[in-house]
Coordinates of C-alpha atoms and ligand atoms in Angstrom, one line a residue:
M1 CA -1.4 -6.8 -44.2
K2 CA 2.1 -5.2 -43.6
P3 CA 0.8 -2.5 -41.1
L4 CA -1.0 -5.3 -39.2
I5 CA 2.3 -7.3 -38.9
A6 CA 4.1 -4.1 -37.8
I7 CA 1.5 -3.4 -35.2
L8 CA 1.6 -7.0 -33.9
A9 CA 5.4 -6.8 -33.7
L10 CA 5.3 -3.5 -31.8
A11 CA 2.7 -5.1 -29.4
V12 CA 5.0 -8.0 -28.7
L13 CA 8.0 -5.6 -28.1
A14 CA 5.9 -3.6 -25.7
L15 CA 4.9 -6.7 -23.8
G16 CA 8.5 -7.9 -23.6
P17 CA 9.6 -6.1 -20.5
V18 CA 6.4 -6.9 -18.7
S19 CA 6.8 -10.6 -19.0
L20 CA 10.4 -10.3 -17.8
Q21 CA 9.3 -8.4 -14.7
A22 CA 6.9 -11.2 -13.9
A23 CA 9.9 -13.4 -13.0
G24 CA 9.8 -11.5 -9.6
P25 CA 11.6 -11.9 -6.3
A26 CA 12.8 -15.2 -4.8
V27 CA 9.9 -15.5 -2.4
P28 CA 6.5 -15.4 -4.3
L29 CA 4.4 -12.5 -3.1
D30 CA 0.9 -13.0 -1.9
R31 CA -1.7 -11.0 -3.7
V32 CA -3.8 -8.4 -1.9
N33 CA -6.9 -6.8 -3.3
V34 CA -7.3 -3.5 -1.6
D35 CA -10.3 -1.2 -2.0
V36 CA -9.4 2.4 -1.4
T37 CA -13.1 3.4 -1.4
N38 CA -13.7 1.3 1.7
Q39 CA -13.6 4.0 4.4
A40 CA -13.9 1.6 7.4
S41 CA -10.8 -0.3 6.1
L42 CA -9.0 3.0 5.5
Q43 CA -9.8 4.1 9.1
R44 CA -8.6 0.8 10.6
G45 CA -5.4 1.0 8.5
A46 CA -4.7 4.6 9.5
Q47 CA -5.2 3.6 13.2
L48 CA -2.5 1.0 12.8
F49 CA -0.2 3.3 10.9
F50 CA -0.4 6.1 13.4
N51 CA -0.1 3.7 16.4
Y52 CA 2.7 1.5 15.1
C53 CA 4.7 3.2 12.4
V54 CA 4.9 7.0 12.8
G55 CA 7.2 6.7 15.7
C56 CA 9.9 5.7 13.3
H57 CA 8.6 6.6 9.8
S58 CA 7.3 10.0 8.6
A59 CA 4.7 10.6 5.9
Q60 CA 6.0 14.1 5.3
Y61 CA 4.2 14.8 2.0
M62 CA 0.8 14.5 3.7
R63 CA -1.1 16.5 6.3
Y64 CA -3.1 15.0 9.2
S65 CA -6.0 17.2 8.3
R66 CA -6.2 15.9 4.7
V67 CA -6.2 12.3 6.1
G68 CA -9.0 13.3 8.5
D69 CA -11.1 14.9 5.7
D70 CA -10.6 12.0 3.3
L71 CA -11.4 9.4 5.9
G72 CA -14.5 11.2 7.2
L73 CA -13.2 11.9 10.7
T74 CA -14.2 14.9 12.8
E75 CA -11.3 17.1 14.0
N76 CA -11.8 15.7 17.5
Q77 CA -11.6 12.1 16.3
L78 CA -8.5 12.9 14.3
I79 CA -6.7 14.5 17.3
Q80 CA -7.7 11.7 19.6
S81 CA -7.0 8.7 17.5
M82 CA -4.3 9.7 15.1
I83 CA -2.1 12.6 16.3
F84 CA 0.5 11.4 18.8
T85 CA 3.5 13.5 17.7
T86 CA 4.4 16.6 19.8
D87 CA 6.3 19.7 18.9
E88 CA 9.3 21.2 20.8
E89 CA 7.1 22.5 23.6
G90 CA 5.6 19.0 24.1
E91 CA 2.2 20.1 22.7
L92 CA 0.4 17.8 20.2
V93 CA 1.0 19.1 16.7
A94 CA -1.8 21.0 14.9
P95 CA -4.1 19.0 12.6
G96 CA -2.8 21.0 9.7
S97 CA 0.8 19.8 10.2
L98 CA 2.7 17.5 7.9
I99 CA 3.1 13.9 9.2
T100 CA 6.6 14.1 10.5
N101 CA 8.3 12.8 13.6
A102 CA 11.3 13.4 15.9
M103 CA 13.4 10.6 14.3
T104 CA 16.4 12.1 12.6
A105 CA 18.3 10.3 9.9
A106 CA 21.4 10.3 12.2
Y107 CA 19.4 8.6 15.0
G108 CA 18.0 6.1 12.6
E109 CA 21.4 5.2 11.3
E110 CA 22.7 4.8 14.8
A111 CA 19.8 2.6 16.0
F112 CA 19.0 0.5 12.9
G113 CA 22.1 1.0 10.7
I114 CA 20.0 2.9 8.2
A115 CA 17.8 6.1 8.2
T116 CA 14.1 5.1 8.3
P117 CA 12.6 5.9 4.9
D118 CA 9.6 8.2 4.5
L119 CA 6.4 6.1 3.8
T120 CA 4.2 8.6 1.9
L121 CA 5.0 7.1 -1.5
V122 CA 6.1 3.6 -0.5
A123 CA 3.0 1.9 -1.9
R124 CA 3.9 3.2 -5.4
V125 CA 7.6 2.3 -5.1
R126 CA 7.1 -1.2 -3.8
G127 CA 3.6 -2.1 -4.8
Q128 CA 0.7 -3.3 -2.7
D129 CA 1.5 -7.1 -3.0
W130 CA 5.1 -6.5 -1.8
L131 CA 3.9 -4.5 1.2
Y132 CA 1.3 -7.1 2.1
S133 CA 3.8 -9.9 1.9
F134 CA 6.6 -8.0 3.6
L135 CA 4.6 -7.0 6.7
R136 CA 3.5 -10.7 7.1
S137 CA 7.0 -12.2 6.6
F138 CA 9.0 -11.3 9.7
Y139 CA 10.7 -14.3 11.4
L140 CA 13.0 -15.0 14.3
D141 CA 16.7 -15.1 13.3
E142 CA 19.4 -15.2 16.0
S143 CA 22.0 -14.1 13.5
R144 CA 20.5 -10.6 13.1
P145 CA 21.3 -7.7 15.4
L146 CA 17.6 -7.3 16.4
G147 CA 16.9 -11.1 16.4
V148 CA 14.5 -10.8 13.5
N149 CA 14.7 -11.1 9.8
N150 CA 12.2 -10.9 6.9
A151 CA 11.6 -13.4 4.1
V152 CA 10.6 -10.8 1.6
F153 CA 13.3 -8.2 2.5
E154 CA 16.4 -10.2 3.6
N155 CA 18.4 -8.6 6.4
V156 CA 16.0 -5.7 6.8
G157 CA 17.0 -3.1 9.4
M158 CA 13.5 -2.8 10.7
P159 CA 12.4 -4.7 13.8
H160 CA 9.0 -6.4 13.6
P161 CA 6.7 -3.5 14.5
L162 CA 3.6 -5.6 14.9
W163 CA 4.9 -8.6 16.8
E164 CA 2.3 -7.9 19.6
L165 CA -0.4 -8.5 17.0
Q166 CA 1.1 -11.3 14.9
G167 CA 3.3 -13.1 17.4
W168 CA 6.5 -14.6 16.3
Q169 CA 7.2 -16.8 13.2
E170 CA 9.9 -19.3 12.4
K171 CA 11.2 -19.9 8.9
H172 CA 11.3 -23.4 7.4
V173 CA 12.6 -24.3 4.0
D174 CA 11.5 -27.6 2.5
R175 CA 13.6 -29.8 0.2
E176 CA 12.3 -28.0 -3.0
G177 CA 13.4 -24.7 -1.5
N178 CA 9.9 -23.4 -0.7
V179 CA 9.9 -21.0 2.2
R180 CA 7.2 -21.5 4.8
L181 CA 6.7 -19.3 7.9
Q182 CA 5.0 -20.7 10.9
V183 CA 3.8 -18.9 14.0
V184 CA 5.6 -20.4 17.1
E185 CA 4.4 -17.8 19.6
A186 CA 0.9 -16.5 19.2
G187 CA 0.1 -12.8 19.2
M188 CA -3.1 -11.0 20.0
L189 CA -4.6 -11.7 16.5
S190 CA -5.2 -15.1 14.8
G191 CA -3.6 -15.6 11.4
P192 CA -6.6 -14.5 9.3
E193 CA -7.2 -11.5 11.6
Y194 CA -3.6 -10.4 11.2
D195 CA -3.9 -10.8 7.4
R196 CA -7.0 -8.6 7.5
A197 CA -5.3 -6.0 9.6
I198 CA -2.4 -5.9 7.2
R199 CA -4.8 -5.6 4.3
D200 CA -6.3 -2.5 6.0
L201 CA -2.8 -1.1 6.6
V202 CA -1.8 -1.6 3.0
T203 CA -5.1 0.0 1.9
F204 CA -4.2 3.0 3.9
L205 CA -0.6 3.1 2.5
S206 CA -2.0 2.9 -1.0
Y207 CA -4.4 5.8 -0.3
L208 CA -1.4 7.7 1.2
A209 CA 0.6 7.3 -2.0
E210 CA -2.2 8.4 -4.2
P211 CA -5.0 10.2 -2.2
M212 CA -6.9 11.0 -5.4
Q213 CA -7.3 7.4 -6.6
A214 CA -10.8 6.8 -5.2
E215 CA -12.0 10.1 -6.8
R216 CA -10.2 9.2 -10.0
Q217 CA -12.0 5.8 -10.2
R218 CA -15.3 7.4 -9.5
I219 CA -14.8 10.0 -12.3
G220 CA -13.5 7.3 -14.6
M221 CA -16.9 5.4 -14.2
Y222 CA -18.8 8.6 -15.4
V223 CA -16.4 9.0 -18.3
M224 CA -16.9 5.4 -19.4
L225 CA -20.7 5.9 -19.1
F226 CA -20.6 9.1 -21.1
L227 CA -18.5 7.3 -23.8
L228 CA -21.0 4.5 -24.0
V229 CA -24.0 6.9 -24.4
F230 CA -21.9 8.9 -26.9
L231 CA -21.2 5.7 -28.8
G232 CA -25.0 5.2 -29.3
F233 CA -25.4 8.7 -30.7
A234 CA -22.3 8.4 -32.9
Y235 CA -23.8 5.2 -34.3
L236 CA -27.1 6.8 -35.0
L237 CA -25.4 9.7 -36.7
K238 CA -23.3 7.4 -38.8
K239 CA -26.5 5.6 -40.0
E240 CA -28.0 9.0 -40.8
Y241 CA -25.0 10.1 -42.9
W242 CA -24.6 6.8 -44.8
K243 CA -28.3 6.0 -45.4
D244 CA -28.3 7.1 -49.0
V245 CA -24.9 5.7 -49.9
H246 CA -24.9 2.1 -51.3
Ligands
LIG1 C1 11.5 0.9 15.4 C2 11.4 1.7 14.2 C3 10.5 1.3 13.1 C4 9.1 1.1 13.2 C5 8.2 1.2 14.4 C6 8.6 0.8 11.9 N1 9.7 0.8 11.0 FE1 9.6 0.4 9.0 N2 11.6 0.6 8.8 C7 12.4 0.9 9.8 C8 13.8 0.9 9.3 C9 15.0 1.2 10.1 C10 13.7 0.6 7.9 C11 14.8 0.5 6.9 C12 15.2 -1.0 6.8 C13 16.2 -1.3 5.7 O1 16.3 -0.6 4.7 O2 17.0 -2.2 6.0 C14 12.3 0.4 7.7 C15 11.8 0.1 6.4 C16 10.4 -0.1 6.1 C17 9.9 -0.4 4.8 C18 10.7 -0.6 3.5 C19 10.9 0.7 2.8 C20 11.6 0.5 1.5 O3 11.1 0.7 0.5 O4 12.8 0.1 1.6 C21 8.5 -0.4 4.9 C22 7.5 -0.6 3.8 C23 8.2 -0.1 6.3 N3 9.4 0.1 7.0 C24 6.9 -0.1 6.8 C25 6.6 0.1 8.1 C26 5.3 0.0 8.6 C27 4.0 -0.2 7.8 C28 5.4 0.2 10.0 C29 4.3 0.2 11.0 C30 3.5 -1.0 11.0 C31 6.8 0.3 10.3 N4 7.5 0.3 9.1 C32 7.3 0.6 11.6 C33 12.1 1.1 11.1 C34 10.8 1.0 11.7

């Protein structure tokens, strides 16, 4: 009995920090269920990322060509739809290049008060739900230098990169202190369409942070299947060994 109690005690200890973390940030995050095996979603997300984010953010631990291969794009498609950065001579960078840009840390600090962070690993640092909520939580705020704030990341230095798509929101706080964001100026997309676009973008960021995860999940399925089949054989073997022992 004693070992059992010890194991239970250890389990409770191990769970402790997890339940503490669940207290979470002030604004509750919306959950997003991304599927990194969904190539169409990844492609749409990549399109958004290269059109709206790479001007300021790099993803310098990843190469364009790897993204092209993993997302099932031909080299031509990759060059036409995703490579917009140029080298010193003004030529488009080669598909084998790392995803960098011309934004220096010094320029970032001058323009936004802070150097723009690299986004290769951001999905692992912040988590998918945080990114999904953050990118949907910009609101108008006269008191900020760029006239925009974020309910998930208060006083963020980043302007709303997707205002054309989402439009502009205003923040309302009700008497219980719940924050509600309301679109006051419509963008090109409806609310649900914008949410879907952000899900695609987060799917891509999640892939970017861990490009092997789709492959890992696929291999994991085979491993589980193998273990199941092996369990059957192990059981038969056990029956064979013990059949004369009573
Ligand atoms: C005009 C420049 C600019 C553009 C365009 C831009 N960002 Fe940013 N972004 C910033 C700056 C500056 C920060 C740092 C903000 C801070 O820490 O206060 C930032 C911060 C972030 C962060 C928080 C990183 C962290 O962990 O602190 C995320 C996530 C992010 N950006 C995602 C995006 C995505 C996704 C896009 C494209 C849809 C995008 N950004 C487009 C300038 C930009």
